[in-house]
Short mmCIF file of C-alpha atoms in Angstrom, two decimals:
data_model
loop_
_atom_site.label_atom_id
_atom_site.label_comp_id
_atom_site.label_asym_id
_atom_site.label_seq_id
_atom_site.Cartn_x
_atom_site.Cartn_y
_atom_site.Cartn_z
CA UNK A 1 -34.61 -46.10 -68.38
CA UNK A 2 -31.24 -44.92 -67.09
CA UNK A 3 -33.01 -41.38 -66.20
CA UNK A 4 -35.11 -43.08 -64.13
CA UNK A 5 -32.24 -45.33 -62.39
CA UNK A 6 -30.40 -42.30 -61.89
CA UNK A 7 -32.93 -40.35 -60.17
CA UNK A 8 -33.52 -43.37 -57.62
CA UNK A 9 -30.17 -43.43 -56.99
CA UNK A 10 -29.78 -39.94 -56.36
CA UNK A 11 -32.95 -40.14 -53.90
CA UNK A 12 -31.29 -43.47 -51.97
CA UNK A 13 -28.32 -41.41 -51.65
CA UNK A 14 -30.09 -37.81 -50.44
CA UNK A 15 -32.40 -39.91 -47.88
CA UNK A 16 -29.21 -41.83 -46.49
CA UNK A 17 -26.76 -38.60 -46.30
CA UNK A 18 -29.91 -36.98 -44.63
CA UNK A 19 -30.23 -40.23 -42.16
CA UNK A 20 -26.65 -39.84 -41.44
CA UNK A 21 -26.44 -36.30 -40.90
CA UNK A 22 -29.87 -36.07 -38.47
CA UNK A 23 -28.03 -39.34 -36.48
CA UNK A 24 -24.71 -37.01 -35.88
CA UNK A 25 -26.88 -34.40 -35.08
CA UNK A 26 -28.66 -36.01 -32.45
CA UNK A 27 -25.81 -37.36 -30.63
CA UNK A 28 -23.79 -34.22 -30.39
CA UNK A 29 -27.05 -32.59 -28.95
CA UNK A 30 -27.57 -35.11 -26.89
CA UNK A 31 -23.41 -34.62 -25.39
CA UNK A 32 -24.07 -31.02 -25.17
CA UNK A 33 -27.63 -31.39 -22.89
CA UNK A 34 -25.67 -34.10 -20.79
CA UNK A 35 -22.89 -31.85 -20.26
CA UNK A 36 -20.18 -33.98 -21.26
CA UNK A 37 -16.82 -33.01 -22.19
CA UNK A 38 -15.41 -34.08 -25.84
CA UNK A 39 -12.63 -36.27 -25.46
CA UNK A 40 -9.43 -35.83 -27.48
CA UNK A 41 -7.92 -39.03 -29.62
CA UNK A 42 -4.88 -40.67 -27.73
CA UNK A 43 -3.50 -39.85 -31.17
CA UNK A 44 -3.93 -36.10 -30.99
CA UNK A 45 0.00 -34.46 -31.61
CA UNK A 46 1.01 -33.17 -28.29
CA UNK A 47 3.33 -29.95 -28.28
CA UNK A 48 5.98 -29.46 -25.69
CA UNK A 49 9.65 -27.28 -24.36
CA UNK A 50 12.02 -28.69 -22.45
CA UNK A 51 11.07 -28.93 -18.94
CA UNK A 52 14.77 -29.14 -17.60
CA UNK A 53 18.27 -29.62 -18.60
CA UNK A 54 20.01 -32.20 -17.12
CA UNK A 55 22.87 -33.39 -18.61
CA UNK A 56 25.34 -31.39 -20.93
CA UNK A 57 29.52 -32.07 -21.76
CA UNK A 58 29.82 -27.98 -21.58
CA UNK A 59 29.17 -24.38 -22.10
CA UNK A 60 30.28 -21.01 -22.43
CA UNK A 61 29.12 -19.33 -19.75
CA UNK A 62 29.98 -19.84 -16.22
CA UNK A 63 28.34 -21.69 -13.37
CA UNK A 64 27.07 -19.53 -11.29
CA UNK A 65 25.67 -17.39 -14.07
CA UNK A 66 22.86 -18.01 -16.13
CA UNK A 67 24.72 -15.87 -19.64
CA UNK A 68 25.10 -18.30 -22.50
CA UNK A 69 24.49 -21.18 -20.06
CA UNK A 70 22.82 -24.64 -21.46
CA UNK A 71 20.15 -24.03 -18.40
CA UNK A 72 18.52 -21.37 -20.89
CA UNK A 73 17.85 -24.01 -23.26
CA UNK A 74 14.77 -24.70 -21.00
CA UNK A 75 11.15 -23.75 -21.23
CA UNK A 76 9.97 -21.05 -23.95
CA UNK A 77 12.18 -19.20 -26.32
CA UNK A 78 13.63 -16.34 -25.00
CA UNK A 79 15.24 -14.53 -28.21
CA UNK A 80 13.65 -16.67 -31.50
CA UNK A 81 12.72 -15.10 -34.07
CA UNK A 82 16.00 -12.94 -33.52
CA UNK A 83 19.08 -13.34 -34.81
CA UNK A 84 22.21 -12.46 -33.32
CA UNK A 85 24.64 -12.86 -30.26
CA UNK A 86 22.21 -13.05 -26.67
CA UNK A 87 23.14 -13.88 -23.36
CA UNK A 88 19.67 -15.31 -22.73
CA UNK A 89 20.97 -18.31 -25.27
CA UNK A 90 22.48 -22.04 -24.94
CA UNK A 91 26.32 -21.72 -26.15
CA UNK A 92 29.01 -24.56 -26.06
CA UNK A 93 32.41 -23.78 -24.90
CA UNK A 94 34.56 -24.20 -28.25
CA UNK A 95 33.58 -23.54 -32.22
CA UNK A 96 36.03 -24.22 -35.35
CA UNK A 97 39.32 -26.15 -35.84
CA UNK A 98 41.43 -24.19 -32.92
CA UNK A 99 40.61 -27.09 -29.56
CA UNK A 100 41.98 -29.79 -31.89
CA UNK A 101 45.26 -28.11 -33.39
CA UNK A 102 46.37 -26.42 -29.71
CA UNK A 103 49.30 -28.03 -27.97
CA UNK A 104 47.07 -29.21 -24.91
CA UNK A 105 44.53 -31.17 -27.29
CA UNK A 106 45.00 -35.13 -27.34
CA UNK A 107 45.92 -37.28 -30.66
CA UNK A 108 42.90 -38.31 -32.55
CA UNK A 109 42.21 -41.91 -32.13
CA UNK A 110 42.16 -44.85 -34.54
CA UNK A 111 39.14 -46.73 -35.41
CA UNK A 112 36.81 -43.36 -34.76
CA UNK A 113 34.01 -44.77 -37.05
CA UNK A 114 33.43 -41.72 -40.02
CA UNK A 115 29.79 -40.99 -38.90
CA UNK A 116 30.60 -40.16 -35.17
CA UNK A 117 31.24 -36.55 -35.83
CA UNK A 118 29.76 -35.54 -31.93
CA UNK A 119 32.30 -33.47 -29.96
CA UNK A 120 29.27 -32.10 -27.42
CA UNK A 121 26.18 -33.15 -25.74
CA UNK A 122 23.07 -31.66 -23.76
CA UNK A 123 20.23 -33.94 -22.55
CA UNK A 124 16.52 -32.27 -21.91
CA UNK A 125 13.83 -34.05 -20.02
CA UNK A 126 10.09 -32.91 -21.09
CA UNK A 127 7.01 -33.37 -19.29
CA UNK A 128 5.29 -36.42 -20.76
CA UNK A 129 6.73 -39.12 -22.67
CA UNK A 130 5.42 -39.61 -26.34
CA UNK A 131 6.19 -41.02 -29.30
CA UNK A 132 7.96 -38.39 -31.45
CA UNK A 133 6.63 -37.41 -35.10
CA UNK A 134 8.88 -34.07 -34.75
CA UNK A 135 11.65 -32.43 -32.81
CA UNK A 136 12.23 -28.83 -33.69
CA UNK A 137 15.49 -26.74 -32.47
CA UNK A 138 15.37 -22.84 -32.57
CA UNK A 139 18.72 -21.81 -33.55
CA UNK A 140 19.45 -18.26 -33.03
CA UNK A 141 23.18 -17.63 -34.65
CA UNK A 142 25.33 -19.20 -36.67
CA UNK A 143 23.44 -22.72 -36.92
CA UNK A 144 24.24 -25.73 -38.04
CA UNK A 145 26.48 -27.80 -35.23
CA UNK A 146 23.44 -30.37 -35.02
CA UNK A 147 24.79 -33.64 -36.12
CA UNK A 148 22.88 -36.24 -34.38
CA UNK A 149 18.97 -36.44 -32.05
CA UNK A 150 18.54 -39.26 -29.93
CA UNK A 151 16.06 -40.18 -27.89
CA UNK A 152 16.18 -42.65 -24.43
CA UNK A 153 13.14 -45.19 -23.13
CA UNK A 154 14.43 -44.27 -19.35
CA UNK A 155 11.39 -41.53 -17.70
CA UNK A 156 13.84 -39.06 -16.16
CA UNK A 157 11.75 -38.27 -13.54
CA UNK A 158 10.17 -41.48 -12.29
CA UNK A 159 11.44 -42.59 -9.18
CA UNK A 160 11.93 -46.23 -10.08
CA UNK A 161 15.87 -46.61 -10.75
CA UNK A 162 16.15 -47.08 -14.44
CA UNK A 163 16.60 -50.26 -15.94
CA UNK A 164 17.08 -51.59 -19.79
CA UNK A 165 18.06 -47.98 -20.77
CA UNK A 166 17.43 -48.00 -24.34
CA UNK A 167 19.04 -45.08 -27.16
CA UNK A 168 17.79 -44.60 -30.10
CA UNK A 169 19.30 -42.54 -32.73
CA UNK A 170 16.05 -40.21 -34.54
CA UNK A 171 18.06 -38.10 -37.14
CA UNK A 172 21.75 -37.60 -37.75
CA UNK A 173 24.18 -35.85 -40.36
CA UNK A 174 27.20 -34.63 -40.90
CA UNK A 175 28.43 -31.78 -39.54
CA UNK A 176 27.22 -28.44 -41.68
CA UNK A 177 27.60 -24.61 -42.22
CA UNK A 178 24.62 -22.44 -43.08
CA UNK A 179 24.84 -19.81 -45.86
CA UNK A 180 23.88 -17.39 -43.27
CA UNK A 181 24.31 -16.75 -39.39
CA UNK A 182 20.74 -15.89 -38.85
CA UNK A 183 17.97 -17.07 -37.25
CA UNK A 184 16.22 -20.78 -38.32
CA UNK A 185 13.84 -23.64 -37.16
CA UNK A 186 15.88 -26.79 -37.57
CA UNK A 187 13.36 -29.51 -37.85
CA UNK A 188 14.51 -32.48 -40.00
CA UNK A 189 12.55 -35.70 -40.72
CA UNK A 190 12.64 -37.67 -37.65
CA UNK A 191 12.68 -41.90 -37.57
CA UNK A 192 9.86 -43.35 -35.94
CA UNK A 193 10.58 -45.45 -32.44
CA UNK A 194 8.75 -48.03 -30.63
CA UNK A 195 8.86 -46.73 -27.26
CA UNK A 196 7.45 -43.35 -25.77
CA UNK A 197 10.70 -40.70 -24.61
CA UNK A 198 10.26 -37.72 -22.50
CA UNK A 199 14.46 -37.49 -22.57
CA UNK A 200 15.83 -36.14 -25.79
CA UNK A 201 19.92 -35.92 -26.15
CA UNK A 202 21.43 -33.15 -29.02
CA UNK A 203 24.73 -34.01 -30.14
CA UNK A 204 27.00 -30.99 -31.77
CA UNK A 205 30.01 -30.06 -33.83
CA UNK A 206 30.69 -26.56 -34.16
CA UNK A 207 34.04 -27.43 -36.12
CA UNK A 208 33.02 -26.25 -39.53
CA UNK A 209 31.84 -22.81 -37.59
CA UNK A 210 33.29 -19.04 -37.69
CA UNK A 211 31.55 -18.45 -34.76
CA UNK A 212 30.09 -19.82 -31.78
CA UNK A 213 26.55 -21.72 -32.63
CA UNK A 214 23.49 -20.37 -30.23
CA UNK A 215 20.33 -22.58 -29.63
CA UNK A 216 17.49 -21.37 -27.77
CA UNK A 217 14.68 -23.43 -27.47
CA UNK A 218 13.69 -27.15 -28.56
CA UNK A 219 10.20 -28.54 -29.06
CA UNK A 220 9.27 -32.14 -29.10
CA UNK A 221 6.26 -32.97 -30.29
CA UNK A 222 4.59 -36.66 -30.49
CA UNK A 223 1.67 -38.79 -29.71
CA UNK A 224 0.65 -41.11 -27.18
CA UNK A 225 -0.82 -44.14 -29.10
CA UNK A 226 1.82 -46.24 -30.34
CA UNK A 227 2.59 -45.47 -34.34
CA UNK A 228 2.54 -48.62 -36.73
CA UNK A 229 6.17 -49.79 -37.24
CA UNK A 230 8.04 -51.97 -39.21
CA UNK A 231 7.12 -55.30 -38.07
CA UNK A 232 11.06 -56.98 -38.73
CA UNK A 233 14.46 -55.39 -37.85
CA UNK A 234 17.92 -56.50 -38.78
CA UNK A 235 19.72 -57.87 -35.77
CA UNK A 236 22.44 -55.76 -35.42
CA UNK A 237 26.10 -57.39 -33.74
CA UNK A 238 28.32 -54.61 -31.66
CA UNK A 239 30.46 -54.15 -28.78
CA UNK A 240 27.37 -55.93 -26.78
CA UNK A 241 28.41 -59.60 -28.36
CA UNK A 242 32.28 -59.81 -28.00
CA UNK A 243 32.27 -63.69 -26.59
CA UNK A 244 35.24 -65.37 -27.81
CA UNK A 245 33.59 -68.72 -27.45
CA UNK A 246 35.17 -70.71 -31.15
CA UNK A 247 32.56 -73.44 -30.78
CA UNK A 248 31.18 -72.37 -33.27
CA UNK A 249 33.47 -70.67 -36.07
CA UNK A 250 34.85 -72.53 -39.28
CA UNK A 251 37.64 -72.78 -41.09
CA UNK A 252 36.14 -71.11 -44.60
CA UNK A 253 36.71 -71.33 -48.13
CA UNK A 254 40.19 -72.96 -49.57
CA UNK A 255 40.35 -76.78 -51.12
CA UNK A 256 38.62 -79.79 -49.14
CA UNK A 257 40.41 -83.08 -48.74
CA UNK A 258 38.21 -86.18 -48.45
CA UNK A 259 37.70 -87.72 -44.48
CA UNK A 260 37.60 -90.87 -43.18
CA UNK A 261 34.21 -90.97 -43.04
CA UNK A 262 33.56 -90.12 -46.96
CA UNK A 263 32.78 -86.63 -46.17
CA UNK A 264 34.54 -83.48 -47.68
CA UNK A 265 36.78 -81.46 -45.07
CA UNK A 266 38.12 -78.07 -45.48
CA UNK A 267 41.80 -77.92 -44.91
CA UNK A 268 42.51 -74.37 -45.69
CA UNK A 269 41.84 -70.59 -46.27
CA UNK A 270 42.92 -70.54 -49.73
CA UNK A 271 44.91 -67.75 -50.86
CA UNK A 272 44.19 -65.80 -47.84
CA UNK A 273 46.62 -68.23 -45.81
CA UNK A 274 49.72 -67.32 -48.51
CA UNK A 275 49.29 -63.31 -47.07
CA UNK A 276 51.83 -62.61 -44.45
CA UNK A 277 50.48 -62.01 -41.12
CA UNK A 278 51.37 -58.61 -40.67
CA UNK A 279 49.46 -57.61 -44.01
CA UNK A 280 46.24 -59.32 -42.49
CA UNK A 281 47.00 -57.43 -39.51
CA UNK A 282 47.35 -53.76 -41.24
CA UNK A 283 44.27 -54.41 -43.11
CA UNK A 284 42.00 -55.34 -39.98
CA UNK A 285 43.88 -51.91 -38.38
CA UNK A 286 41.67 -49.92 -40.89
CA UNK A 287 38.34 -51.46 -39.26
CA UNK A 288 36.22 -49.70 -36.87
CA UNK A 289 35.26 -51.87 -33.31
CA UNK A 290 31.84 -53.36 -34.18
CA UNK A 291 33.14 -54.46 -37.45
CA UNK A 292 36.27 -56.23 -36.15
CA UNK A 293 33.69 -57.96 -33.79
CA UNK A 294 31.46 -59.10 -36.66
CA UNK A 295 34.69 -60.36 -38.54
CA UNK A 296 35.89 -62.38 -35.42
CA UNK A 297 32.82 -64.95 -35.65
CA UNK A 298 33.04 -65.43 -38.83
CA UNK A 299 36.36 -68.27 -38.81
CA UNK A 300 38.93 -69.25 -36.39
CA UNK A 301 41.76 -67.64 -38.62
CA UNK A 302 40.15 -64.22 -38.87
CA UNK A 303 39.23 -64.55 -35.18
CA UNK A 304 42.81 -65.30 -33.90
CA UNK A 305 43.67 -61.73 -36.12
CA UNK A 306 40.66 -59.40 -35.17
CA UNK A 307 41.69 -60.92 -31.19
CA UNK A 308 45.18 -60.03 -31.15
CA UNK A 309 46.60 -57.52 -29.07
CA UNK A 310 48.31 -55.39 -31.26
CA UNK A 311 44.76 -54.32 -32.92
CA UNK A 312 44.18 -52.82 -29.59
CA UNK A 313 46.81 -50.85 -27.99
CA UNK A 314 44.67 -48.10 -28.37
CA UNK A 315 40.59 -47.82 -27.49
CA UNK A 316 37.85 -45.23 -28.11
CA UNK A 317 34.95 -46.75 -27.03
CA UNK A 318 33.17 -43.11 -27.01
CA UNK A 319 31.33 -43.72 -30.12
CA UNK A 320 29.47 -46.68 -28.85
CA UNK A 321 28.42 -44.71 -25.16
CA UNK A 322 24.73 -45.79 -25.57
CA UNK A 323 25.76 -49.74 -25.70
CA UNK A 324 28.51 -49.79 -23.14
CA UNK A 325 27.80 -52.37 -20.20
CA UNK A 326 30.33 -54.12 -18.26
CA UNK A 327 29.83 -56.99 -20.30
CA UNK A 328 31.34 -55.37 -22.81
CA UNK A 329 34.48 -54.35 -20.53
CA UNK A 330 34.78 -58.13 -19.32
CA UNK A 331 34.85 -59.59 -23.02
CA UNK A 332 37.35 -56.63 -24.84
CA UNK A 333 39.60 -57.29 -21.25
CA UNK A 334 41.21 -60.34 -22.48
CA UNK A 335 42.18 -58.78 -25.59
CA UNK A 336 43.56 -55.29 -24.83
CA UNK A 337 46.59 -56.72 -22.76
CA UNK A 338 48.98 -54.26 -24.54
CA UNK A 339 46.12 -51.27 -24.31
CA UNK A 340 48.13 -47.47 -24.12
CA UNK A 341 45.27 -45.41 -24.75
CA UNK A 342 41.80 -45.99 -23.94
CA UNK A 343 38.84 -43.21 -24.51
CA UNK A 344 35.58 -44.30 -21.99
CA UNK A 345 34.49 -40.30 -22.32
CA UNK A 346 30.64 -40.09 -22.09
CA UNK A 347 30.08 -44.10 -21.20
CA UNK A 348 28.77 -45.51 -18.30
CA UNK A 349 26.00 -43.36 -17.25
CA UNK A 350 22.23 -44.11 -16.08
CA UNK A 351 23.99 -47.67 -14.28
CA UNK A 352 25.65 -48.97 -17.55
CA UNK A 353 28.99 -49.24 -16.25
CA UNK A 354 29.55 -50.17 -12.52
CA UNK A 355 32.38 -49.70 -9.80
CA UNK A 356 33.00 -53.42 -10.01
CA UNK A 357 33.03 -53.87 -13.97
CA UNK A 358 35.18 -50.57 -14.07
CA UNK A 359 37.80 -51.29 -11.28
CA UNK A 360 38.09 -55.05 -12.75
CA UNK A 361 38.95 -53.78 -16.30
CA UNK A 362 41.20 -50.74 -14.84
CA UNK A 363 43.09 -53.57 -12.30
CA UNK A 364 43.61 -55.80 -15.49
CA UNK A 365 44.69 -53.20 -18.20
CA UNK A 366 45.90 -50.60 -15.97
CA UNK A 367 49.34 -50.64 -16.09
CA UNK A 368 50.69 -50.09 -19.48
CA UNK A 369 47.76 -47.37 -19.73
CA UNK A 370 49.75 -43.42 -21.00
CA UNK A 371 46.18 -41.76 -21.73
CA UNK A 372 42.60 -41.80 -20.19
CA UNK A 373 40.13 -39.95 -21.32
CA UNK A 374 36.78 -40.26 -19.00
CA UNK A 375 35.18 -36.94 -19.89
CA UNK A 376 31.22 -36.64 -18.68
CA UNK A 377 31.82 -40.12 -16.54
CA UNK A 378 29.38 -39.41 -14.01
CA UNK A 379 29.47 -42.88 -12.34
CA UNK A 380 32.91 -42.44 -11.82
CA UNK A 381 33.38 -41.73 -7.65
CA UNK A 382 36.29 -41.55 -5.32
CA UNK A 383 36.94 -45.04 -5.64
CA UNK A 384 37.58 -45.27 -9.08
CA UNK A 385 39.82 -42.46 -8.65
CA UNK A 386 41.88 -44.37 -6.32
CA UNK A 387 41.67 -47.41 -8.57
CA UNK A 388 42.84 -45.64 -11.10
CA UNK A 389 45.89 -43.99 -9.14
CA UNK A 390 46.99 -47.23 -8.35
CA UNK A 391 46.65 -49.53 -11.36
CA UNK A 392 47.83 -46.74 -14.00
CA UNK A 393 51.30 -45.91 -12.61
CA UNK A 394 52.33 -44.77 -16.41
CA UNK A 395 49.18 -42.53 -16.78
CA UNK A 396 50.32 -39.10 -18.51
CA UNK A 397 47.06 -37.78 -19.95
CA UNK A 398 44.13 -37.86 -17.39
CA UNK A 399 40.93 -36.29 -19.05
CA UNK A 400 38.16 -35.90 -16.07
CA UNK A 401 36.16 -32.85 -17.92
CA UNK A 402 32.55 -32.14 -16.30
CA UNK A 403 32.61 -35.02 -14.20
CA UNK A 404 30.51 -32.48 -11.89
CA UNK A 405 29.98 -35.53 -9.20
CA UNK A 406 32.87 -36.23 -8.20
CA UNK A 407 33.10 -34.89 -4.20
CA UNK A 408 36.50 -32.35 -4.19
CA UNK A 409 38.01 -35.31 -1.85
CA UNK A 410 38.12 -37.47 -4.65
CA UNK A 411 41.05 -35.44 -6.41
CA UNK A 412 43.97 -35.91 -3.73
CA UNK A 413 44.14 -39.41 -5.52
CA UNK A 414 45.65 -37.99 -8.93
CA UNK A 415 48.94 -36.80 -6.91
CA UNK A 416 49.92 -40.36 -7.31
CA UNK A 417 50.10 -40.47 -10.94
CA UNK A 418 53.82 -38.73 -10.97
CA UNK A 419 54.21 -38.53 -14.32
CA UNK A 420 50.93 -36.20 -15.65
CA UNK A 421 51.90 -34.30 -18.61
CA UNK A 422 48.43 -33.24 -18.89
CA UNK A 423 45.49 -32.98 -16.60
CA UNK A 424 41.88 -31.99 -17.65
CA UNK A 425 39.56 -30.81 -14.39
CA UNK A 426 36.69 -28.35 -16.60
CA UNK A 427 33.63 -28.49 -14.90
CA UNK A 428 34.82 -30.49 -11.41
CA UNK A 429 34.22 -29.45 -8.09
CA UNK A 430 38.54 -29.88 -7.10
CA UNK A 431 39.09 -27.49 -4.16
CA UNK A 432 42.95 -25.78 -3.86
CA UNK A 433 43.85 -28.06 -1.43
CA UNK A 434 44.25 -31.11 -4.00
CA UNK A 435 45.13 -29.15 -6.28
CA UNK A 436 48.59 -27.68 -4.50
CA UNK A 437 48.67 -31.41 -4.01
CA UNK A 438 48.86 -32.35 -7.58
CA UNK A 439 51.08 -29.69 -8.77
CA UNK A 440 53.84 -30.57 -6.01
CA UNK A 441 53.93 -34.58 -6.61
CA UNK A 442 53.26 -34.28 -10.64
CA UNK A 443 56.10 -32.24 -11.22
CA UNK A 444 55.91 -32.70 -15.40
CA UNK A 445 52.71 -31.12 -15.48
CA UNK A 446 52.53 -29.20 -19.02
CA UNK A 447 48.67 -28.62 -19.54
CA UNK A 448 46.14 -28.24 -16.93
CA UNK A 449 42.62 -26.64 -17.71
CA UNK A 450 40.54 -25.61 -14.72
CA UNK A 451 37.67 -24.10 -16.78
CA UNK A 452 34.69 -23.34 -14.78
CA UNK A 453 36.44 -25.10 -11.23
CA UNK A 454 34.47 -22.53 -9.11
CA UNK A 455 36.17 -24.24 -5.61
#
């Protein structure tokens, strides 16, 4: 009995393979007498190089050259699988400890956050956007400077002006050193996004290197159809929610004492009331800036400490350049009233930050301002130059590094800041004119780098 089940089950399953097979059959003859064209899945893995570079902090070689220039980071590789020093190459213009222990290089600032290792940048537009399942960097010598991948929503060559720029991080680490100078195919696992890029942005730290890292060629590859994602994400408070608005903040923990209405009222913060104020104070100093926001809504005691001035006289907003808005200018403005030093390098760009929100915060918080750092500002224009010679009187560190856009005219403005010490111009178009002009009314000048200034 089961022989003969199992031979008509066999059969059933012969005759219905043989159904299925003659059905495919007939259908792909069918397309071939037609003369139609197979169509490929939206979800077929697209391969592509970087079309164009179009953004980068710096480089090695010079600007009207194309030797160890971030330009040859576009297209094909030109030198992978070699290994070894080649002009054809991408190269950054510092490696190892040296640019931070020099006399000319700034104090390190407080609250740097221990993951934000980046100290350069290049941004690569491809040709189609995609969602990204792999990003793949050909590094040629001495690699290992890759410490974060990012990707941006904004099509960088649509016409439309961009608007709800959106950054999201895909991979980052720590900054590393390979066993070995030669040759590899850096290609770590990537996080999946919800939006299609085109725009990828490499972030670097050579500090950890004995020689000068060399990158050749980067590959994105993706698909069009929309991956399946986690359906929930944390919500996620930074610099973007700094309102100072107490409606809504308690007075927590400590004893209750009984109301008039028969309910319990909290009258205190416990023991945390018996610590002097300047020990609350040193122990908020150790926070990093999104964290000292999230502690601010959380009572009216801790806000009236993570608000005072004192926990602000000096500002890197760097860090956080993908959130920056002029929101978030207008909300830290009330609280940096004693601000000395204040980092903006790489915010601001793509219409984040605007003439108005800048000149408002600069007008406010301007004058007690000794260091500025706005390295790779590129909405920063003459204006803001002459905003910033007249509401930073005490200014002696001015940091305006490949801020490429700013028109040579801009630069006569900085001879009003009489008391530079030191002046950063790598990468800006200032002509000799302004420059005599600075040298003559600055007379305390002690560092001045004109790297790559071809005017």
């Amino acid at each position: 009995m089961l022989t003969l089940l199992s031979m008509f089950y066999y059969i059933c399953l012969r005759r219905r393979s043989r159904s299925g097979t003659r059905g495919e059959a007939l259908t792909s003859r069918r397309a071939v007498e037609s003369g139609q064209r197979a169509v490929l899945p939206v979800s077929v893995e697209v391969e592509q190089y970087a079309k164009e570079v179009l953004d980068f902090s710096s480089h090695y070689g010079s600007e009207n050259s194309m030797s160890y220039t971030m330009w040859n980071l576009a297209g094909v590789p030109n030198v992978y699988p070699s290994s070894g020093d080649f002009t054809q190459t991408a190269v950054f213009r510092a490696y190892g400890k040296w640019w931070e222990q020099c006399a000319s290089a700034p104090l390190p600032f407080r609250r740097t956050p221990d993951s934000f290792h980046s100290q350069d940048y290049i941004e690569l537009g491809f040709e189609e956007p995609v969602y990204p399942t792999a990003v793949e960097v050909f590094e040629t010598y001495y690699p290992g400077a890759i410490v974060q991948i990012l990707a941006c929503s904004h099509n960088p060559f649509s016409q439309n002006p961009p608007t709800d720029v959106r950054w999201e991080v895909l991979w980052s680490g720590g900054p590393t050193k390979a066993l070995t100078p030669q040759a590899r195919q850096f290609s770590p696992k990537i996080k999946h996004i919800n939006f299609p890029t085109n725009l990828l942005r490499l972030e670097v730290n050579s500090s950890l290197l004995d020689y000068y890292t060399e990158l050749d060629a980067v590959i994105l590859r993706g698909v069009k159809e929309r991956p399946m994602l986690a359906l929930y994400k944390m919500p996620l408070i930074d610099i973007s929610d700094l309102s100072d608005s107490e409606d809504e903040l308690s007075d927590v923990g400590g004893p209750f004492k009984q109301g008039g209405d028969g309910k319990q009222q909290r009258t205190a913060n416990g023991y945390f009331d018996k610590l002097p104020y300047e020990l609350i104070q040193l122990i908020l100093s150790h926070l990093t800036l999104p964290d000292l926001c999230r502690l601010a809504q959380s009572c009216k005691l801790l806000h009236q400490h993570c608000c005072d001035p004192l926990q602000y006289t000096q500002l890197s907003l760097q860090p956080y350049w993908a959130r920056l808005s002029d929101a978030s200018l207008g909300h830290l403005q009330s609280r940096c009233i004693l601000l000395q030093r204040l980092n903006l390098s790489w915010t601001g760009n793509r219409g984040a930050l605007t003439l108005t929100g800048f000149s408002s915060f600069m007008k406010a918080r301007g004058l007690s301002l000794v260091c500025l750092e706005l390295s790779c500002c590129h909405f920063l224009n003459e204006p803001c130059l002459e905003v910033i010679s007249q509401s930073c009187p005490r200014l002696q560190e001015l940091n305006l590094s490949s801020c490429d856009r700013l028109h040579p005219q801009a630069f006569t403005h900085i001879s009003k800041l009489i008391h530079l010490r030191r002046l950063v111009l790598y990468r800006t178009k200032i002509e000799q004119t302004a420059l005599l002009s600075i040298l003559t009314f600055c007379p305390e000048m002690r560092h001045l780098n004109l790297g790559s200034c071809l005017r």
